[in-house]
Amino acid sequence: MNKYDMKITLIETKKEKTQSDQLGFGKNFTDHMFIMDYTEGKGWHNPSIVPYQPISLEPSAMVFHYSQTVFEGLKAYMTNDGEVILFRPEKNFERLNRSNNRLCIPEIDVEFALTALKELISIDREWIPKIEGTSLYIRPFVIATEPHLGVSIAKSYKFIIIMSPVGSYYNDGIQPVKIVVETEFARTVKGGTGEAKTGGNYASSLKAQVVSKKMGYSQVLWLDGVEKKYVEEVGTMNVFFKINGEVVTPALNGSILQGVTRASIIELLQHWNIPVSERLISIQELYDAYAAGELEEAFGTGTAAIISPIGELLWLDKKMVINNGEIGKLSKQLYDTLTSIQSGRLEDSLNWITKIECKIPQ
Ligand code: COI
């Protein structure tokens, strides 16, 4: 079979599609999903689009025991003209392969994955919410399915894409969040899996999240896992600071996720001739900048929340209230510009948008 010959099984929707801006994040799923198998010796095969449904795995499937799994997150938007667009989707599939590589999972053909995704979106395009601030969140992922309890590289996998209409990642929209600097737990270390988008990184982050919530904070600011000195990420996002007119973000060092939103923010700032640098940032430097009145803005970036302003940072007994706890001017400008480009409301002058030809008229 030609690898582009996809088996498509359609169902008629019975689910209610909400257009509300109160959709929340990742709770409802569209009618269909993409699924493809890998078996050693045969490679990736049997690509199909099927009704969204439970999958059946043996309890001994290796993913349940040794976490051999990777995932991605990207969004599709419906423009005011009824066009369906994606934001830099090739970057996500390229990163998926880098994660695959780190987790010893066989790579996926990027061009084919994009073709499959476009077909899936085209079929379920009525699920794309149209209200400003909403989108269709796309979750590609790979799991090791071989039934085997030995610790080794699995011989079989599934690559699946599911989709969920979403509103704002946070219940109260783009409001500054209170963050506590994590001084005990580590998300990952250099040489670990921090750069890969793999479930284990997120599982290991939960304990710190629980502790921060008990303290009345939303999330944690992760420091490097060895010296607990240098800033790495915030919650599940990359992190940026505006210090005395310059925007700084931790340089990619092997334990920081190579965020697509992170890269886009850097490119946008360069395009606007606003000084931006990727470098080591110590928590002491941040505190000194704060004490000198130079820590002007702070925000996290990720596909889910796009930009999440930080209104307060607590480092041990030192509290830093940033920009009076309000969203900064530049953070807002970046959020507005990026979301406008992503949703097709602003011209795509940086060539980030992929249009989807929807073949089946509805
Ligand atoms: C993102 O910000 O896009 C993330 O990766 C968070 C996701 C795990 C919900």
Tab-separated table of C-alpha atoms and ligand atoms in Angstrom:
chain	number	residue	atom	x	y	z
A	1	MET	CA	0.000	0.000	0.000
A	2	ASN	CA	1.242	3.497	-0.809
A	3	LYS	CA	1.889	5.195	2.522
A	4	TYR	CA	-0.399	8.046	1.506
A	5	ASP	CA	-3.334	5.677	1.021
A	6	MET	CA	-5.252	6.317	4.151
A	7	LYS	CA	-8.263	4.326	5.188
A	8	ILE	CA	-11.017	6.705	6.216
A	9	THR	CA	-14.062	5.642	8.236
A	10	LEU	CA	-16.490	8.470	8.942
A	11	ILE	CA	-19.308	8.789	11.447
A	12	GLU	CA	-22.080	11.298	11.696
A	13	THR	CA	-21.620	13.489	14.694
A	14	LYS	CA	-23.880	13.084	17.672
A	15	LYS	CA	-21.858	15.339	19.909
A	16	GLU	CA	-22.782	18.905	20.649
A	17	LYS	CA	-20.279	21.466	19.358
A	18	THR	CA	-20.007	24.422	21.673
A	19	GLN	CA	-18.915	27.776	20.266
A	20	SER	CA	-18.598	29.271	23.701
A	21	ASP	CA	-15.496	31.104	24.848
A	22	GLN	CA	-15.909	29.075	28.065
A	23	LEU	CA	-14.679	25.903	26.370
A	24	GLY	CA	-11.816	25.389	28.786
A	25	PHE	CA	-8.869	23.257	27.740
A	26	GLY	CA	-8.789	19.700	26.420
A	27	LYS	CA	-12.078	18.378	27.744
A	28	ASN	CA	-14.069	17.599	24.562
A	29	PHE	CA	-12.812	15.780	21.516
A	30	THR	CA	-13.824	15.912	17.855
A	31	ASP	CA	-15.570	13.102	15.980
A	32	HIS	CA	-12.480	11.555	14.380
A	33	MET	CA	-8.876	10.689	15.100
A	34	PHE	CA	-5.864	9.571	13.100
A	35	ILE	CA	-4.090	6.343	14.001
A	36	MET	CA	-1.126	4.498	12.494
A	37	ASP	CA	0.875	1.466	13.610
A	38	TYR	CA	4.554	0.654	13.698
A	39	THR	CA	5.971	-2.827	13.834
A	40	GLU	CA	9.645	-3.689	13.716
A	41	GLY	CA	10.551	-4.901	10.224
A	42	LYS	CA	7.447	-3.371	8.676
A	43	GLY	CA	7.849	0.275	9.661
A	44	TRP	CA	4.926	2.702	10.010
A	45	HIS	CA	1.849	1.296	8.295
A	46	ASN	CA	-1.920	1.129	8.259
A	47	PRO	CA	-2.682	4.886	8.481
A	48	SER	CA	-6.368	5.424	9.144
A	49	ILE	CA	-8.821	8.094	10.135
A	50	VAL	CA	-11.490	6.550	12.342
A	51	PRO	CA	-14.212	7.741	14.718
A	52	TYR	CA	-12.731	9.012	18.020
A	53	GLN	CA	-12.784	5.925	20.223
A	54	PRO	CA	-11.019	4.076	23.043
A	55	ILE	CA	-7.945	2.115	22.046
A	56	SER	CA	-7.288	-1.367	23.269
A	57	LEU	CA	-3.848	-2.204	24.682
A	58	GLU	CA	-2.503	-5.092	26.705
A	59	PRO	CA	-1.827	-4.192	30.366
A	60	SER	CA	1.770	-5.143	29.631
A	61	ALA	CA	2.074	-2.498	26.882
A	62	MET	CA	5.455	-0.920	27.525
A	63	VAL	CA	4.175	2.656	27.616
A	64	PHE	CA	2.377	1.925	30.906
A	65	HIS	CA	5.547	0.755	32.594
A	66	TYR	CA	8.535	2.579	31.187
A	67	SER	CA	6.973	5.747	29.718
A	68	GLN	CA	8.253	5.362	26.168
A	69	THR	CA	6.000	8.052	24.755
A	70	VAL	CA	6.163	11.521	23.177
A	71	PHE	CA	3.575	14.141	22.314
A	72	GLU	CA	3.035	17.464	20.583
A	73	GLY	CA	0.564	20.323	20.815
A	74	LEU	CA	-0.453	22.743	18.059
A	75	LYS	CA	-3.543	24.687	17.060
A	76	ALA	CA	-5.804	25.172	14.021
A	77	TYR	CA	-7.905	28.309	13.597
A	78	MET	CA	-10.905	29.272	11.489
A	79	THR	CA	-10.384	32.745	10.001
A	80	ASN	CA	-13.162	35.323	9.622
A	81	ASP	CA	-13.222	34.350	5.905
A	82	GLY	CA	-13.875	30.708	6.788
A	83	GLU	CA	-10.360	29.565	5.942
A	84	VAL	CA	-8.720	26.908	8.112
A	85	ILE	CA	-5.126	27.654	9.085
A	86	LEU	CA	-2.324	26.111	11.121
A	87	PHE	CA	0.551	27.872	12.873
A	88	ARG	CA	4.024	26.525	11.923
A	89	PRO	CA	2.884	22.865	12.022
A	90	GLU	CA	6.105	21.552	10.473
A	91	LYS	CA	7.978	22.808	13.576
A	92	ASN	CA	5.856	20.540	15.778
A	93	PHE	CA	6.427	17.439	13.681
A	94	GLU	CA	10.145	18.186	13.459
A	95	ARG	CA	10.226	18.469	17.248
A	96	LEU	CA	8.175	15.266	17.536
A	97	ASN	CA	10.975	13.501	15.680
A	98	ARG	CA	13.628	15.022	17.941
A	99	SER	CA	11.613	13.757	20.936
A	100	ASN	CA	11.222	10.368	19.199
A	101	ASN	CA	14.943	10.234	18.757
A	102	ARG	CA	15.585	10.920	22.472
A	103	LEU	CA	13.048	8.259	23.517
A	104	CYS	CA	14.330	5.683	20.951
A	105	ILE	CA	11.010	5.750	19.071
A	106	PRO	CA	11.112	5.374	15.262
A	107	GLU	CA	10.799	8.682	13.424
A	108	ILE	CA	7.702	9.696	11.517
A	109	ASP	CA	7.643	11.094	7.963
A	110	VAL	CA	6.952	14.807	8.603
A	111	GLU	CA	5.376	15.388	5.201
A	112	PHE	CA	3.044	12.433	5.660
A	113	ALA	CA	2.099	13.454	9.207
A	114	LEU	CA	1.164	16.900	7.872
A	115	THR	CA	-0.889	15.368	5.059
A	116	ALA	CA	-2.719	13.143	7.542
A	117	LEU	CA	-3.332	16.042	9.915
A	118	LYS	CA	-4.732	18.250	7.151
A	119	GLU	CA	-7.088	15.458	6.082
A	120	LEU	CA	-8.256	14.954	9.681
A	121	ILE	CA	-8.844	18.682	10.215
A	122	SER	CA	-10.654	18.928	6.907
A	123	ILE	CA	-13.050	16.162	8.013
A	124	ASP	CA	-13.647	17.667	11.475
A	125	ARG	CA	-13.455	21.338	10.515
A	126	GLU	CA	-16.927	22.070	11.861
A	127	TRP	CA	-15.379	21.501	15.286
A	128	ILE	CA	-13.105	24.523	14.975
A	129	PRO	CA	-14.600	27.167	17.268
A	130	LYS	CA	-14.853	30.635	15.747
A	131	ILE	CA	-15.045	32.981	18.714
A	132	GLU	CA	-11.927	35.082	19.357
A	133	GLY	CA	-9.598	33.348	21.817
A	134	THR	CA	-10.745	29.855	20.806
A	135	SER	CA	-9.084	27.300	18.524
A	136	LEU	CA	-8.808	23.611	17.758
A	137	TYR	CA	-6.001	22.113	19.881
A	138	ILE	CA	-4.271	19.218	18.158
A	139	ARG	CA	-2.515	16.519	20.150
A	140	PRO	CA	-0.295	14.132	18.161
A	141	PHE	CA	1.357	11.442	20.307
A	142	VAL	CA	3.233	8.179	20.081
A	143	ILE	CA	3.053	5.288	22.541
A	144	ALA	CA	5.026	2.050	22.856
A	145	THR	CA	2.511	-0.784	22.539
A	146	GLU	CA	4.621	-3.935	22.685
A	147	PRO	CA	3.449	-6.245	25.506
A	148	HIS	CA	6.745	-6.836	27.309
A	149	LEU	CA	8.067	-6.136	30.801
A	150	GLY	CA	11.759	-6.149	29.904
A	151	VAL	CA	13.344	-2.691	29.894
A	152	SER	CA	14.259	-2.299	26.238
A	153	ILE	CA	13.220	-0.421	23.112
A	154	ALA	CA	9.682	-1.457	22.126
A	155	LYS	CA	9.134	-3.224	18.817
A	156	SER	CA	5.659	-1.779	18.202
A	157	TYR	CA	4.049	1.672	18.535
A	158	LYS	CA	0.952	3.671	17.721
A	159	PHE	CA	0.990	7.234	16.394
A	160	ILE	CA	-2.321	8.943	17.126
A	161	ILE	CA	-3.701	12.437	16.552
A	162	ILE	CA	-6.699	13.635	18.552
A	163	MET	CA	-8.225	17.114	18.484
A	164	SER	CA	-10.082	19.236	21.017
A	165	PRO	CA	-11.883	22.583	20.619
A	166	VAL	CA	-10.399	24.872	23.285
A	167	GLY	CA	-10.818	28.271	24.849
A	168	SER	CA	-8.357	29.818	27.218
A	169	TYR	CA	-5.892	27.459	28.962
A	170	TYR	CA	-6.543	29.238	32.262
A	171	ASN	CA	-10.087	29.651	33.537
A	172	ASP	CA	-9.694	33.392	33.980
A	173	GLY	CA	-8.065	34.071	30.588
A	174	ILE	CA	-4.873	36.107	30.240
A	175	GLN	CA	-4.484	37.215	33.860
A	176	PRO	CA	-1.073	37.516	35.531
A	177	VAL	CA	-0.271	34.438	37.602
A	178	LYS	CA	1.581	34.105	40.905
A	179	ILE	CA	4.623	31.856	40.677
A	180	VAL	CA	6.833	30.366	43.363
A	181	VAL	CA	10.502	29.679	42.594
A	182	GLU	CA	11.038	25.934	43.071
A	183	THR	CA	14.067	25.304	45.261
A	184	GLU	CA	13.524	21.635	46.159
A	185	PHE	CA	12.194	19.634	43.212
A	186	ALA	CA	13.770	19.488	39.752
A	187	ARG	CA	11.877	19.072	36.494
A	188	THR	CA	14.847	17.517	34.729
A	189	VAL	CA	18.605	17.918	34.378
A	190	LYS	CA	20.979	18.503	31.480
A	191	GLY	CA	21.395	15.133	29.770
A	192	GLY	CA	17.924	14.089	30.932
A	193	THR	CA	14.747	14.314	28.854
A	194	GLY	CA	13.902	17.990	29.439
A	195	GLU	CA	14.312	18.925	25.797
A	196	ALA	CA	11.946	16.158	24.667
A	197	LYS	CA	8.173	16.497	24.882
A	198	THR	CA	7.580	13.335	26.826
A	199	GLY	CA	5.008	12.524	29.495
A	200	GLY	CA	7.590	11.775	32.189
A	201	ASN	CA	8.693	15.426	32.346
A	202	TYR	CA	5.122	16.443	33.084
A	203	ALA	CA	4.569	13.658	35.633
A	204	SER	CA	7.695	14.708	37.493
A	205	SER	CA	6.484	18.322	37.585
A	206	LEU	CA	3.187	17.555	39.356
A	207	LYS	CA	4.480	17.369	42.935
A	208	ALA	CA	5.919	20.887	42.774
A	209	GLN	CA	2.658	22.130	41.249
A	210	VAL	CA	0.679	20.636	44.153
A	211	VAL	CA	2.972	22.251	46.729
A	212	SER	CA	2.805	25.640	44.964
A	213	LYS	CA	-1.019	25.448	44.853
A	214	LYS	CA	-1.104	24.791	48.621
A	215	MET	CA	0.939	27.953	49.074
A	216	GLY	CA	-1.605	29.931	47.036
A	217	TYR	CA	0.517	30.095	43.866
A	218	SER	CA	-0.417	28.849	40.375
A	219	GLN	CA	2.801	27.231	39.286
A	220	VAL	CA	6.547	27.096	39.842
A	221	LEU	CA	9.577	28.681	38.227
A	222	TRP	CA	12.004	25.863	37.533
A	223	LEU	CA	15.691	26.353	38.254
A	224	ASP	CA	18.427	24.147	36.829
A	225	GLY	CA	18.357	20.749	38.491
A	226	VAL	CA	22.008	20.706	39.580
A	227	GLU	CA	22.922	24.074	41.121
A	228	LYS	CA	19.357	25.394	41.607
A	229	LYS	CA	20.760	28.694	40.449
A	230	TYR	CA	19.732	29.317	36.843
A	231	VAL	CA	16.190	29.854	35.582
A	232	GLU	CA	14.936	27.247	33.071
A	233	GLU	CA	11.143	27.161	32.578
A	234	VAL	CA	7.892	28.194	34.251
A	235	GLY	CA	5.233	25.523	34.858
A	236	THR	CA	4.936	23.781	31.469
A	237	MET	CA	6.165	26.825	29.557
A	238	ASN	CA	9.288	28.643	28.415
A	239	VAL	CA	9.941	31.867	30.280
A	240	PHE	CA	10.891	35.449	29.324
A	241	PHE	CA	11.837	38.528	31.379
A	242	LYS	CA	12.082	42.177	30.359
A	243	ILE	CA	14.960	43.680	32.275
A	244	ASN	CA	15.799	47.334	31.763
A	245	GLY	CA	14.438	47.383	28.199
A	246	GLU	CA	15.991	44.078	27.107
A	247	VAL	CA	14.041	40.835	26.774
A	248	VAL	CA	15.925	37.790	28.024
A	249	THR	CA	15.093	34.089	27.996
A	250	PRO	CA	17.153	31.098	29.181
A	251	ALA	CA	19.386	29.753	26.402
A	252	LEU	CA	18.548	26.238	25.209
A	253	ASN	CA	20.888	23.985	27.143
A	254	GLY	CA	19.569	20.479	26.613
A	255	SER	CA	17.103	20.509	29.495
A	256	ILE	CA	14.811	23.271	28.195
A	257	LEU	CA	11.998	22.568	25.722
A	258	GLN	CA	12.533	24.150	22.300
A	259	GLY	CA	9.167	25.888	22.263
A	260	VAL	CA	7.596	26.905	18.950
A	261	THR	CA	5.978	29.884	20.711
A	262	ARG	CA	9.348	30.684	22.323
A	263	ALA	CA	11.045	30.774	18.897
A	264	SER	CA	8.210	32.861	17.438
A	265	ILE	CA	8.411	35.430	20.271
A	266	ILE	CA	12.169	35.780	19.728
A	267	GLU	CA	11.657	36.235	15.962
A	268	LEU	CA	8.874	38.759	16.526
A	269	LEU	CA	11.027	40.817	18.924
A	270	GLN	CA	13.929	40.748	16.452
A	271	HIS	CA	11.512	41.834	13.705
A	272	TRP	CA	10.484	44.788	15.912
A	273	ASN	CA	14.129	45.639	16.695
A	274	ILE	CA	13.554	45.095	20.407
A	275	PRO	CA	16.729	43.771	22.087
A	276	VAL	CA	16.323	40.079	22.924
A	277	SER	CA	18.911	37.587	24.093
A	278	GLU	CA	19.100	33.910	24.977
A	279	ARG	CA	21.502	33.401	27.863
A	280	LEU	CA	22.038	32.119	31.385
A	281	ILE	CA	19.835	33.985	33.865
A	282	SER	CA	20.391	33.356	37.549
A	283	ILE	CA	17.598	33.806	40.055
A	284	GLN	CA	19.914	36.154	41.979
A	285	GLU	CA	20.252	38.327	38.848
A	286	LEU	CA	16.465	38.480	38.597
A	287	TYR	CA	16.151	39.488	42.232
A	288	ASP	CA	18.877	42.127	41.880
A	289	ALA	CA	17.115	43.520	38.793
A	290	TYR	CA	13.864	43.587	40.768
A	291	ALA	CA	15.515	45.360	43.733
A	292	ALA	CA	16.965	47.936	41.313
A	293	GLY	CA	13.510	48.498	39.782
A	294	GLU	CA	14.640	47.012	36.460
A	295	LEU	CA	12.545	43.822	36.296
A	296	GLU	CA	9.828	45.285	34.096
A	297	GLU	CA	7.871	42.271	32.823
A	298	ALA	CA	7.858	38.482	33.023
A	299	PHE	CA	5.811	35.918	31.090
A	300	GLY	CA	5.621	32.261	30.143
A	301	THR	CA	5.097	31.094	26.560
A	302	GLY	CA	3.567	27.887	25.209
A	303	THR	CA	1.111	26.669	22.598
A	304	ALA	CA	-1.668	26.133	25.112
A	305	ALA	CA	-1.652	29.520	26.885
A	306	ILE	CA	0.342	31.430	24.176
A	307	ILE	CA	1.494	34.037	26.730
A	308	SER	CA	0.945	33.845	30.455
A	309	PRO	CA	2.019	37.003	32.312
A	310	ILE	CA	3.734	36.571	35.675
A	311	GLY	CA	2.468	39.050	38.259
A	312	GLU	CA	4.429	37.806	41.251
A	313	LEU	CA	7.486	35.685	41.921
A	314	LEU	CA	8.247	34.289	45.373
A	315	TRP	CA	11.870	33.201	45.914
A	316	LEU	CA	12.349	31.796	49.434
A	317	ASP	CA	11.269	34.763	51.609
A	318	LYS	CA	11.665	37.335	48.827
A	319	LYS	CA	8.540	38.470	47.055
A	320	MET	CA	8.805	40.217	43.662
A	321	VAL	CA	5.634	41.913	42.475
A	322	ILE	CA	6.182	42.584	38.788
A	323	ASN	CA	4.577	45.573	37.040
A	324	ASN	CA	2.207	45.996	40.014
A	325	GLY	CA	0.896	42.502	39.341
A	326	GLU	CA	-0.548	43.618	36.002
A	327	ILE	CA	0.106	42.450	32.458
A	328	GLY	CA	3.034	44.375	30.942
A	329	LYS	CA	2.726	46.511	27.807
A	330	LEU	CA	5.124	44.375	25.773
A	331	SER	CA	3.591	41.086	26.993
A	332	LYS	CA	0.168	42.329	25.866
A	333	GLN	CA	1.525	43.518	22.516
A	334	LEU	CA	3.193	40.143	21.929
A	335	TYR	CA	0.022	38.278	22.920
A	336	ASP	CA	-2.185	40.431	20.680
A	337	THR	CA	0.167	40.193	17.699
A	338	LEU	CA	0.823	36.476	17.951
A	339	THR	CA	-2.821	35.525	18.475
A	340	SER	CA	-3.852	37.829	15.610
A	341	ILE	CA	-1.350	36.195	13.236
A	342	GLN	CA	-2.320	32.710	14.426
A	343	SER	CA	-6.023	33.318	13.892
A	344	GLY	CA	-5.559	35.033	10.518
A	345	ARG	CA	-6.647	38.495	11.747
A	346	LEU	CA	-3.230	39.999	11.017
A	347	GLU	CA	-1.149	39.669	7.868
A	348	ASP	CA	1.256	36.736	8.019
A	349	SER	CA	4.332	38.780	7.139
A	350	LEU	CA	6.691	36.248	8.752
A	351	ASN	CA	5.316	33.351	6.708
A	352	TRP	CA	4.170	31.246	9.638
A	353	ILE	CA	0.730	30.197	8.437
A	354	THR	CA	-0.218	27.006	6.549
A	355	LYS	CA	-3.639	27.043	4.886
A	356	ILE	CA	-5.673	23.861	4.719
A	357	GLU	CA	-7.612	23.065	1.581
A	358	CYS	CA	-10.882	21.600	2.803
A	359	LYS	CA	-11.851	19.213	0.038
A	360	ILE	CA	-15.221	18.034	1.208
A	361	PRO	CA	-17.804	20.854	0.990
A	362	GLN	CA	-20.176	21.045	3.979
B	1	COI	C1	1.942	24.108	26.086
B	1	COI	O1	2.035	25.145	26.728
B	1	COI	O2	1.656	24.104	24.918
B	1	COI	C2	2.161	22.838	26.747
B	1	COI	O3	2.924	22.072	26.310
B	1	COI	C3	1.311	22.535	27.889
B	1	COI	C4	0.511	21.316	27.590
B	1	COI	C5	1.190	20.134	28.175
B	1	COI	C6	-0.884	21.468	28.059
